[in-house]
Coordinates of N, CA, C and O and ligand atoms in Angstrom, one line a residue:
X1 N -2.1 -41.6 -0.3 CA -1.9 -40.6 -0.4 C -0.2 -39.7 -0.2 O 0.2 -39.3 0.3
X2 N 1.0 -40.5 -1.8 CA 1.7 -40.6 -1.3 C 2.3 -39.0 -1.7 O 3.0 -38.3 -1.1
X3 N 1.7 -38.3 -2.9 CA 1.6 -36.9 -3.1 C 2.0 -36.3 -1.5 O 2.8 -35.2 -1.2
X4 N 0.7 -36.4 -0.6 CA 0.6 -35.8 0.5 C 2.0 -36.0 1.7 O 2.1 -35.1 2.2
X5 N 1.9 -37.5 1.9 CA 3.4 -37.4 2.3 C 4.5 -37.1 2.2 O 5.3 -36.1 3.1
X6 N 4.9 -37.0 0.6 CA 6.0 -36.3 0.0 C 5.4 -34.6 0.9 O 7.0 -34.1 1.0
X7 N 4.9 -33.9 0.3 CA 5.0 -32.7 0.8 C 5.3 -32.3 2.4 O 6.0 -32.2 2.5
X8 N 4.0 -33.6 3.2 CA 4.7 -33.6 4.8 C 5.9 -33.1 4.7 O 6.6 -32.6 5.7
X9 N 6.5 -34.0 4.3 CA 8.4 -34.0 4.5 C 9.1 -32.7 3.8 O 9.5 -32.5 4.3
X10 N 8.5 -32.3 2.8 CA 9.2 -31.6 1.8 C 8.8 -30.1 3.2 O 9.4 -29.3 3.7
X11 N 7.5 -30.0 3.9 CA 7.0 -28.9 4.7 C 7.9 -29.0 5.6 O 8.4 -28.1 6.2
X12 N 7.9 -30.3 6.2 CA 9.1 -30.5 7.7 C 10.5 -29.8 7.2 O 11.1 -29.4 7.8
X13 N 10.8 -30.7 6.4 CA 12.2 -30.4 6.2 C 12.5 -28.8 6.3 O 13.0 -27.9 6.1
X14 N 11.7 -27.9 5.3 CA 11.9 -26.2 5.5 C 11.8 -25.9 6.5 O 12.1 -24.7 6.8
X15 N 10.9 -26.2 7.0 CA 10.7 -25.5 8.8 C 11.9 -25.7 9.5 O 12.5 -25.5 10.3
X16 N 12.3 -26.8 9.2 CA 13.7 -27.5 9.8 C 14.8 -26.6 9.6 O 16.2 -26.1 10.6
X17 N 14.5 -25.9 8.8 CA 16.5 -25.1 8.0 C 15.1 -23.9 6.8 O 15.5 -23.5 6.0
X18 N 14.6 -23.2 7.9 CA 14.2 -22.3 6.8 C 14.9 -21.0 6.2 O 15.9 -20.7 6.8
X19 N 15.0 -20.5 5.1 CA 15.6 -19.5 4.7 C 14.9 -18.5 4.6 O 14.0 -17.9 4.4
X20 N 16.0 -17.5 4.2 CA 15.1 -16.3 4.2 C 14.2 -15.7 5.6 O 13.8 -14.6 5.0
X21 N 14.2 -15.8 6.4 CA 13.5 -15.5 7.7 C 14.3 -14.9 8.5 O 15.0 -14.5 8.5
X22 N 13.1 -13.6 8.5 CA 13.7 -12.2 9.1 C 13.9 -10.7 8.3 O 13.1 -11.4 7.7
X23 N 13.8 -10.2 9.6 CA 13.2 -9.0 8.6 C 14.4 -8.3 8.1 O 15.7 -8.9 8.2
X24 N 14.4 -7.7 7.0 CA 15.0 -7.1 6.2 C 15.6 -5.9 6.0 O 14.5 -4.8 5.8
X25 N 16.6 -5.1 7.1 CA 16.4 -3.3 7.8 C 16.5 -2.6 6.5 O 16.1 -1.5 6.2
X26 N 16.9 -3.3 5.1 CA 17.7 -2.6 4.4 C 16.7 -2.3 3.0 O 16.6 -2.9 1.7
X27 N 15.3 -3.2 3.5 CA 14.6 -3.2 1.9 C 13.7 -2.7 1.3 O 13.9 -1.2 1.2
X28 N 13.5 -2.6 0.0 CA 13.2 -1.6 -0.9 C 11.3 -1.7 -0.7 O 10.9 -0.6 -1.0
X29 N 10.6 -3.1 -0.5 CA 9.8 -3.0 -0.5 C 9.4 -4.0 0.7 O 9.9 -5.0 0.7
X30 N 7.7 -3.7 1.0 CA 7.1 -4.5 2.1 C 5.9 -5.2 2.3 O 5.3 -3.5 1.3
X31 N 5.3 -6.1 2.4 CA 3.8 -6.4 2.2 C 3.3 -7.4 3.4 O 4.1 -8.4 3.6
X32 N 2.6 -7.1 3.9 CA 2.0 -8.0 5.2 C 0.7 -7.9 4.7 O -0.6 -7.1 4.5
X33 N 0.3 -9.2 5.7 CA -1.4 -9.8 5.2 C -1.7 -10.3 6.0 O -0.6 -11.1 6.6
X34 N -2.5 -10.8 6.4 CA -3.4 -11.5 7.3 C -4.5 -11.9 6.9 O -4.9 -12.1 5.6
X35 N -4.5 -13.6 7.8 CA -5.2 -14.2 7.4 C -7.1 -14.2 7.4 O -6.9 -14.6 8.6
X36 N -7.9 -14.3 7.1 CA -9.4 -13.9 8.0 C -9.5 -15.8 8.0 O -10.5 -15.9 9.2
X37 N -9.0 -16.6 7.5 CA -9.6 -17.9 7.8 C -9.0 -18.7 9.1 O -9.4 -19.6 10.0
X38 N -7.9 -18.2 9.5 CA -6.9 -18.8 10.5 C -6.5 -17.5 12.1 O -6.0 -17.8 12.2
X39 N -6.3 -16.0 11.2 CA -5.9 -15.2 12.1 C -4.4 -15.3 12.0 O -3.6 -14.2 12.8
X40 N -3.2 -15.7 11.0 CA -2.4 -16.1 11.1 C -1.5 -14.4 10.2 O -2.8 -14.1 9.3
X41 N -0.7 -13.9 10.4 CA -0.1 -12.9 9.9 C 1.2 -12.9 8.8 O 2.1 -14.2 9.8
X42 N 1.6 -12.9 8.0 CA 2.9 -13.0 7.1 C 3.3 -11.6 6.3 O 2.9 -10.9 5.6
X43 N 4.6 -11.1 6.6 CA 5.3 -9.7 6.0 C 6.4 -10.6 5.5 O 7.4 -11.2 5.2
X44 N 6.6 -9.8 3.9 CA 7.5 -10.2 3.1 C 8.3 -8.8 2.4 O 7.8 -7.5 1.9
X45 N 9.3 -8.8 2.3 CA 10.5 -7.9 2.5 C 11.4 -8.2 0.9 O 11.8 -9.5 0.9
X46 N 11.4 -7.7 0.4 CA 11.7 -7.2 -1.1 C 13.2 -6.6 -1.2 O 13.3 -5.4 -1.2
X47 N 14.2 -6.7 -1.9 CA 15.3 -6.2 -2.6 C 15.6 -6.2 -3.5 O 15.4 -7.3 -4.0
X48 N 15.4 -5.4 -4.2 CA 16.2 -5.3 -6.0 C 17.5 -4.5 -6.4 O 17.9 -4.4 -5.6
X49 N 17.4 -5.3 -6.9 CA 19.1 -4.4 -8.1 C 19.0 -4.6 -9.7 O 18.1 -5.5 -9.9
X50 N 20.0 -4.4 -10.1 CA 19.9 -4.0 -11.5 C 20.4 -5.0 -11.8 O 21.8 -6.0 -11.4
X51 N 19.7 -6.0 -12.9 CA 20.9 -6.7 -13.5 C 20.5 -6.8 -14.8 O 19.5 -6.8 -15.4
X52 N 21.6 -6.6 -15.9 CA 21.9 -7.1 -17.6 C 21.2 -5.7 -17.8 O 20.0 -6.0 -18.8
X53 N 20.7 -4.5 -17.4 CA 19.6 -3.5 -17.4 C 18.2 -3.8 -17.1 O 17.4 -2.9 -17.4
X54 N 17.7 -4.6 -16.4 CA 16.2 -5.1 -16.0 C 16.8 -4.6 -14.3 O 17.7 -4.7 -13.7
X55 N 15.7 -4.8 -13.9 CA 15.4 -4.5 -12.4 C 15.1 -6.1 -12.0 O 14.0 -6.8 -11.9
X56 N 15.7 -6.4 -10.8 CA 15.2 -8.0 -10.8 C 15.2 -7.8 -9.1 O 15.9 -7.3 -8.4
X57 N 14.9 -8.7 -7.9 CA 15.0 -9.2 -6.8 C 16.3 -9.7 -6.9 O 16.5 -10.4 -7.3
X58 N 16.9 -9.2 -5.7 CA 17.7 -9.6 -5.1 C 17.9 -10.6 -4.5 O 18.2 -11.6 -4.4
X59 N 17.1 -10.2 -3.4 CA 16.9 -11.4 -2.6 C 15.6 -10.7 -1.9 O 14.7 -9.8 -1.5
X60 N 14.9 -11.9 -1.1 CA 13.5 -12.2 -0.2 C 13.3 -12.4 1.2 O 14.4 -13.1 1.6
X61 N 13.4 -11.8 2.1 CA 13.0 -12.4 3.4 C 11.5 -12.6 4.2 O 11.1 -11.8 3.6
X62 N 11.2 -13.5 5.0 CA 10.1 -13.0 5.5 C 9.7 -13.2 6.8 O 10.7 -13.4 7.7
X63 N 8.6 -13.0 7.4 CA 8.5 -13.3 8.7 C 7.0 -13.3 9.2 O 6.0 -13.1 8.9
X64 N 6.5 -15.0 9.8 CA 5.8 -15.6 9.7 C 5.0 -15.4 11.6 O 5.3 -15.7 11.7
X65 N 3.7 -15.4 11.4 CA 3.1 -14.9 12.8 C 2.0 -16.4 12.3 O 1.0 -16.2 12.2
X66 N 2.6 -17.6 11.6 CA 1.5 -18.3 11.3 C 2.3 -19.6 11.5 O 2.9 -20.2 12.3
X67 N 0.9 -20.5 11.1 CA 1.2 -22.0 10.5 C 2.5 -22.4 9.7 O 3.2 -21.7 9.5
X68 N 3.2 -23.3 10.3 CA 4.0 -24.1 10.0 C 4.1 -24.3 8.1 O 5.1 -24.0 7.5
X69 N 2.9 -23.8 7.5 CA 3.0 -24.3 6.2 C 3.2 -22.9 6.1 O 4.0 -23.2 4.9
X70 N 2.8 -22.3 6.3 CA 2.9 -21.0 5.6 C 4.5 -20.0 5.9 O 5.0 -19.4 4.9
X71 N 5.1 -21.0 6.7 CA 6.6 -20.7 6.7 C 7.4 -21.2 6.0 O 8.1 -20.9 5.1
X72 N 6.7 -22.4 5.4 CA 7.9 -23.6 4.8 C 7.6 -22.7 3.4 O 8.2 -22.9 2.1
X73 N 6.1 -22.5 2.7 CA 6.3 -21.8 1.6 C 6.7 -20.8 1.0 O 7.2 -20.4 0.1
X74 N 6.5 -19.6 2.7 CA 7.6 -18.7 2.2 C 8.8 -18.3 2.4 O 9.6 -18.1 1.1
X75 N 9.6 -19.9 2.9 CA 10.9 -20.3 2.7 C 11.4 -20.6 2.0 O 12.2 -19.8 0.9
X76 N 10.8 -21.0 0.5 CA 10.5 -21.8 -0.6 C 10.2 -20.7 -1.2 O 11.6 -20.7 -2.4
X77 N 9.2 -19.9 -1.6 CA 9.2 -19.0 -2.1 C 10.6 -17.9 -2.1 O 10.5 -17.2 -3.4
X78 N 10.7 -17.4 -1.2 CA 11.8 -16.7 -1.2 C 13.1 -17.0 -1.9 O 13.9 -15.6 -2.8
X79 N 13.0 -18.5 -1.7 CA 14.1 -18.6 -2.9 C 13.7 -18.7 -4.4 O 14.8 -18.5 -4.8
X80 N 12.5 -19.1 -4.7 CA 12.0 -18.8 -6.2 C 12.5 -17.2 -6.8 O 12.5 -17.9 -7.4
X81 N 12.5 -16.3 -5.9 CA 12.3 -15.2 -6.4 C 13.7 -14.4 -6.2 O 13.3 -13.7 -7.7
X82 N 14.5 -14.9 -6.2 CA 16.0 -14.3 -6.6 C 15.9 -14.2 -7.7 O 16.0 -15.6 -8.4
X83 N 16.0 -13.1 -8.7 CA 16.6 -13.3 -10.1 C 15.4 -13.0 -10.9 O 15.4 -12.4 -11.6
X84 N 14.4 -13.0 -10.2 CA 12.8 -12.4 -11.0 C 12.7 -11.1 -11.1 O 12.8 -10.0 -9.9
X85 N 12.1 -10.7 -12.3 CA 11.8 -9.0 -12.0 C 10.1 -8.8 -11.9 O 9.4 -9.8 -11.2
X86 N 9.5 -8.0 -11.9 CA 7.9 -7.2 -10.9 C 7.6 -7.9 -11.7 O 6.4 -8.7 -11.1
X87 N 7.8 -7.8 -13.4 CA 6.4 -8.5 -14.0 C 6.7 -10.3 -13.6 O 5.4 -10.5 -13.7
X88 N 7.5 -10.4 -13.3 CA 7.6 -12.6 -13.5 C 6.8 -12.8 -12.4 O 6.4 -13.6 -11.9
X89 N 7.8 -12.1 -11.6 CA 7.3 -12.3 -9.6 C 5.8 -12.4 -9.6 O 5.2 -13.0 -8.7
X90 N 5.3 -10.8 -10.4 CA 3.5 -10.7 -10.6 C 3.1 -12.4 -11.0 O 2.0 -12.1 -10.9
X91 N 3.6 -12.8 -11.9 CA 2.8 -14.0 -12.2 C 2.6 -15.1 -11.3 O 2.3 -16.0 -12.1
X92 N 3.5 -15.3 -10.5 CA 3.9 -16.4 -9.5 C 2.4 -16.6 -8.7 O 1.9 -15.8 -7.6
X93 N 1.5 -17.7 -8.7 CA 0.4 -17.8 -7.6 C 1.0 -18.5 -6.6 O 2.2 -19.1 -6.4
X94 N -0.2 -18.3 -5.8 CA 0.3 -19.4 -4.7 C 1.1 -21.1 -4.8 O 1.6 -21.4 -4.1
X95 N 0.3 -21.3 -5.9 CA 1.0 -22.6 -7.0 C 2.4 -22.7 -6.6 O 3.2 -23.6 -6.8
X96 N 2.7 -22.0 -7.5 CA 3.8 -21.9 -8.5 C 5.2 -21.2 -7.0 O 6.0 -21.8 -7.0
X97 N 4.3 -20.9 -6.2 CA 5.4 -20.3 -5.0 C 5.6 -21.3 -3.9 O 6.8 -21.7 -3.5
X98 N 4.8 -22.5 -3.8 CA 4.7 -23.7 -3.0 C 4.8 -24.9 -3.8 O 5.3 -25.9 -3.2
X99 N 5.1 -24.5 -5.0 CA 5.5 -26.1 -6.1 C 6.6 -26.9 -5.4 O 6.6 -28.1 -5.6
X100 N 7.4 -26.0 -5.1 CA 9.0 -26.8 -4.1 C 8.5 -27.9 -3.9 O 8.8 -28.9 -3.3
X101 N 7.3 -27.7 -2.6 CA 7.0 -28.5 -1.7 C 5.8 -29.9 -2.5 O 5.8 -30.2 -1.1
X102 N 4.7 -29.3 -3.3 CA 4.0 -30.5 -3.6 C 2.8 -29.7 -3.8 O 3.2 -28.4 -3.0
X103 N 2.2 -30.5 -4.0 CA 0.9 -30.0 -3.9 C 0.1 -30.1 -2.0 O 0.3 -30.8 -1.5
X104 N -0.4 -28.9 -2.0 CA -0.7 -28.2 -0.2 C -2.2 -29.1 -0.7 O -2.8 -28.9 -1.0
X105 N -2.5 -29.8 0.9 CA -3.6 -29.9 0.9 C -4.4 -29.1 1.2 O -4.5 -28.1 1.5
X106 N -6.1 -29.5 1.1 CA -6.8 -28.7 0.6 C -7.3 -27.6 1.9 O -7.1 -26.2 2.0
X107 N -7.0 -27.8 3.1 CA -6.8 -26.9 4.8 C -5.8 -26.1 4.4 O -5.5 -24.6 4.9
X108 N -4.5 -26.3 3.8 CA -3.4 -25.4 4.0 C -2.8 -24.6 2.8 O -2.1 -23.7 2.3
X109 N -4.6 -24.5 1.5 CA -4.1 -23.9 0.3 C -4.0 -22.1 0.5 O -3.4 -21.4 0.5
X110 N -4.7 -22.1 1.8 CA -4.8 -20.4 2.2 C -3.8 -19.7 2.9 O -3.2 -18.9 2.8
X111 N -2.7 -20.8 3.5 CA -1.7 -20.8 3.6 C -0.2 -20.1 2.9 O 0.3 -19.0 2.9
X112 N -0.5 -20.7 1.5 CA 0.6 -20.3 0.1 C -0.4 -19.1 -0.1 O 0.3 -18.6 -1.0
X113 N -1.7 -18.8 0.0 CA -2.1 -17.8 -0.6 C -2.4 -16.3 0.4 O -1.6 -15.5 -0.2
X114 N -1.7 -16.2 1.4 CA -1.2 -15.3 2.2 C 0.3 -14.8 2.0 O 0.9 -13.9 1.9
X115 N 1.1 -16.1 1.5 CA 2.8 -15.9 0.7 C 2.1 -14.5 -0.6 O 2.9 -14.2 -0.8
X116 N 1.1 -15.8 -1.4 CA 1.4 -14.2 -2.6 C 0.8 -13.3 -2.1 O 1.3 -12.4 -2.9
X117 N -0.5 -13.1 -1.9 CA -0.8 -12.3 -0.5 C 0.4 -10.9 0.2 O 0.1 -9.8 -1.1
X118 N 1.5 -11.3 0.2 CA 2.3 -10.3 1.2 C 3.4 -9.6 -0.3 O 3.4 -8.6 -0.5
X119 N 3.3 -10.9 -1.2 CA 4.4 -11.0 -2.0 C 4.0 -9.5 -3.1 O 4.3 -8.6 -3.6
X120 N 2.8 -9.4 -3.2 CA 1.6 -9.2 -4.0 C 2.3 -7.5 -3.9 O 2.0 -6.7 -4.1
X121 N 1.5 -7.6 -2.5 CA 1.9 -6.1 -1.9 C 3.2 -5.2 -1.7 O 3.1 -4.3 -2.1
X122 N 3.7 -5.9 -1.2 CA 5.4 -5.5 -1.3 C 5.5 -5.5 -3.3 O 5.8 -4.2 -3.3
X123 N 5.4 -6.2 -4.2 CA 5.2 -5.5 -5.9 C 4.6 -4.5 -5.8 O 5.3 -3.7 -6.4
X124 N 3.7 -4.4 -5.1 CA 2.3 -3.4 -5.5 C 3.4 -2.2 -5.4 O 3.5 -0.9 -5.6
X125 N 3.4 -2.3 -3.7 CA 5.0 -0.7 -3.1 C 5.6 -0.5 -3.8 O 5.8 1.1 -4.0
X126 N 6.3 -1.7 -4.3 CA 7.6 -1.0 -6.0 C 7.3 -0.7 -6.7 O 8.0 0.1 -7.1
X127 N 5.9 -1.3 -7.4 CA 5.9 -0.4 -8.6 C 5.3 1.2 -7.8 O 5.1 2.2 -8.9
X128 N 4.7 1.3 -6.6 CA 3.9 2.8 -6.7 C 5.0 3.6 -6.2 O 5.2 4.6 -6.1
X129 N 6.5 2.9 -6.4 CA 7.5 4.1 -5.7 C 7.6 4.6 -4.6 O 8.0 5.4 -3.4
X130 N 6.2 3.6 -3.4 CA 6.8 3.9 -1.9 C 7.7 3.9 -0.8 O 9.1 3.0 -1.6
X131 N 7.5 4.6 0.0 CA 8.8 5.0 1.3 C 9.4 3.2 1.4 O 8.4 2.7 1.8
X132 N 10.8 2.8 1.4 CA 10.8 1.7 1.5 C 10.5 1.8 2.8 O 10.4 2.3 4.0
X133 N 10.6 0.2 3.0 CA 10.8 -0.5 4.9 C 11.8 0.0 6.0 O 11.9 -0.3 6.7
X134 N 13.1 -0.1 5.2 CA 13.9 0.8 5.7 C 13.9 1.4 6.6 O 15.1 1.9 7.6
X135 N 12.6 2.4 6.6 CA 12.5 4.2 7.0 C 12.1 3.5 8.8 O 11.8 4.2 9.3
X136 N 11.6 1.6 8.6 CA 11.3 1.7 9.8 C 13.0 1.7 10.7 O 13.5 1.2 10.4
X137 N 12.2 2.2 12.2 CA 13.0 1.9 13.1 C 13.9 0.3 13.0 O 13.2 -0.5 13.6
X138 N 15.1 0.3 13.0 CA 15.2 -1.1 12.8 C 15.7 -2.1 14.4 O 15.3 -3.5 14.7
X139 N 15.0 -1.5 15.4 CA 15.6 -1.7 17.0 C 14.4 -2.2 17.0 O 13.7 -3.4 18.5
X140 N 13.0 -1.8 16.4 CA 11.4 -2.6 16.7 C 11.1 -3.9 16.9 O 11.8 -4.2 15.5
X141 N 10.7 -4.6 18.4 CA 10.6 -5.5 18.2 C 9.7 -6.3 17.1 O 8.9 -5.0 16.5
X142 N 10.0 -7.6 16.7 CA 9.5 -8.3 15.9 C 7.4 -7.7 15.5 O 7.1 -7.9 14.6
X143 N 7.4 -8.0 16.5 CA 5.3 -8.0 16.4 C 4.9 -6.3 16.4 O 3.6 -6.8 15.5
X144 N 5.7 -6.5 17.0 CA 5.2 -4.8 17.2 C 5.7 -3.3 15.8 O 4.3 -3.1 14.8
X145 N 6.1 -4.4 14.7 CA 6.4 -3.6 13.6 C 5.7 -4.3 12.6 O 5.1 -3.9 12.1
X146 N 5.4 -5.7 12.4 CA 4.6 -6.6 11.8 C 2.9 -5.9 12.3 O 2.3 -5.1 11.3
X147 N 2.6 -5.3 13.1 CA 1.7 -4.7 13.2 C 1.5 -2.7 13.2 O 0.6 -2.7 12.7
X148 N 3.0 -2.4 13.2 CA 3.0 -1.7 13.4 C 2.6 -0.1 12.0 O 1.8 1.1 12.1
X149 N 3.8 -0.9 11.2 CA 3.3 0.2 9.9 C 2.7 -0.6 9.1 O 3.2 -1.7 8.1
X150 N 1.4 -0.3 8.5 CA 1.2 -1.0 8.0 C 0.4 -0.1 6.7 O -1.0 -0.2 6.5
X151 N 1.0 1.0 6.3 CA 0.8 2.0 5.1 C 0.7 1.0 4.1 O 1.3 -0.2 3.8
X152 N 0.5 1.6 2.8 CA 0.2 1.3 1.3 C -0.9 0.8 0.9 O -2.2 1.0 0.9
X153 N -0.7 0.8 -0.8 CA -1.5 0.1 -1.5 C -2.3 -0.4 -1.0 O -1.6 -1.6 -0.7
X154 N -3.7 -0.7 -1.5 CA -4.6 -1.9 -0.8 C -3.9 -2.9 -2.0 O -3.9 -3.2 -3.0
X155 N -4.0 -4.6 -1.6 CA -3.7 -5.9 -2.3 C -4.9 -5.7 -3.1 O -6.5 -5.3 -3.4
X156 N -4.2 -5.8 -4.6 CA -5.1 -5.9 -5.9 C -5.7 -7.2 -5.7 O -6.8 -7.7 -6.9
X157 N -5.2 -7.9 -5.5 CA -5.5 -10.0 -5.8 C -6.9 -10.2 -5.4 O -7.2 -10.7 -4.1
X158 N -7.8 -9.5 -5.8 CA -9.2 -9.7 -5.6 C -9.7 -11.2 -5.6 O -10.4 -11.4 -4.2
X159 N -9.2 -12.4 -6.0 CA -9.6 -13.7 -5.4 C -8.9 -14.0 -4.3 O -9.9 -15.4 -4.6
X160 N -8.0 -13.3 -3.9 CA -7.7 -13.5 -2.6 C -8.3 -13.6 -1.3 O -9.2 -12.1 -1.0
X161 N -8.6 -14.7 -0.6 CA -9.5 -13.9 0.7 C -8.2 -13.4 1.9 O -8.0 -14.6 2.7
X162 N -7.7 -12.7 1.7 CA -6.9 -11.8 1.9 C -7.4 -10.5 2.7 O -7.6 -10.0 2.3
X163 N -7.1 -10.3 4.3 CA -7.2 -8.8 4.5 C -6.0 -8.4 4.9 O -4.7 -8.7 5.9
X164 N -5.9 -6.8 4.4 CA -4.9 -6.0 4.5 C -4.9 -5.4 6.0 O -6.2 -6.0 6.6
X165 N -4.0 -5.8 7.1 CA -3.9 -5.6 8.8 C -4.5 -3.9 9.0 O -4.3 -3.9 10.5
X166 N -4.5 -2.8 8.0 CA -4.9 -1.6 8.6 C -5.7 -1.9 9.7 O -6.5 -1.5 10.6
X167 N -7.0 -3.1 9.0 CA -8.2 -3.2 9.8 C -7.9 -4.2 10.5 O -7.9 -4.0 11.6
X168 N -7.2 -5.2 10.8 CA -7.0 -6.2 11.4 C -6.2 -6.1 12.9 O -6.9 -6.8 14.0
X169 N -5.3 -5.2 12.7 CA -4.4 -4.4 14.0 C -5.1 -3.3 14.5 O -4.0 -3.0 15.2
X170 N -5.6 -3.0 13.7 CA -6.0 -1.4 14.5 C -6.7 -1.5 15.7 O -7.5 -2.6 16.3
Ligands
FES1 FE1 -3.3 -19.9 8.7 FE2 -1.6 -22.0 7.9 S1 -3.2 -22.2 9.1 S2 -1.6 -19.9 7.4

């Protein structure tokens, strides 16, 4: 299984030096999901900017209370997202987001889907013009923040086995 081996190596590298990890205080949108498969959670923040008359993602960051694969996928995904419009970002599925790591093993596909779910929820929040995540007190401990503010539109990704944390964290 050469492909799996190299995927493992890339995941290890991404975890050793994760990019864009941590809360973004001035984010424009935030999405949070939990996976019913394993109980892990992931939150993604997005900041937008104007470029050539279009609104594009300036930067993305994430926080994960989950497995290492989810951290690795979120790390490479946040790098991929910079410069994308909302429409372009919505076209990215879990496979696209995890592509820099190589094909994920079947047991780990849901880890990438969790990243996709958090991204979609943040994009939908942005599209709906919801209150930005920056409204949160920046001093909130990470765990409380993740479980604390879970308002926002319901995720539309019916194909994903992802639950919104209103229920899981209540
Ligand atoms: Fe659940 Fe990876 S094992 S997100």
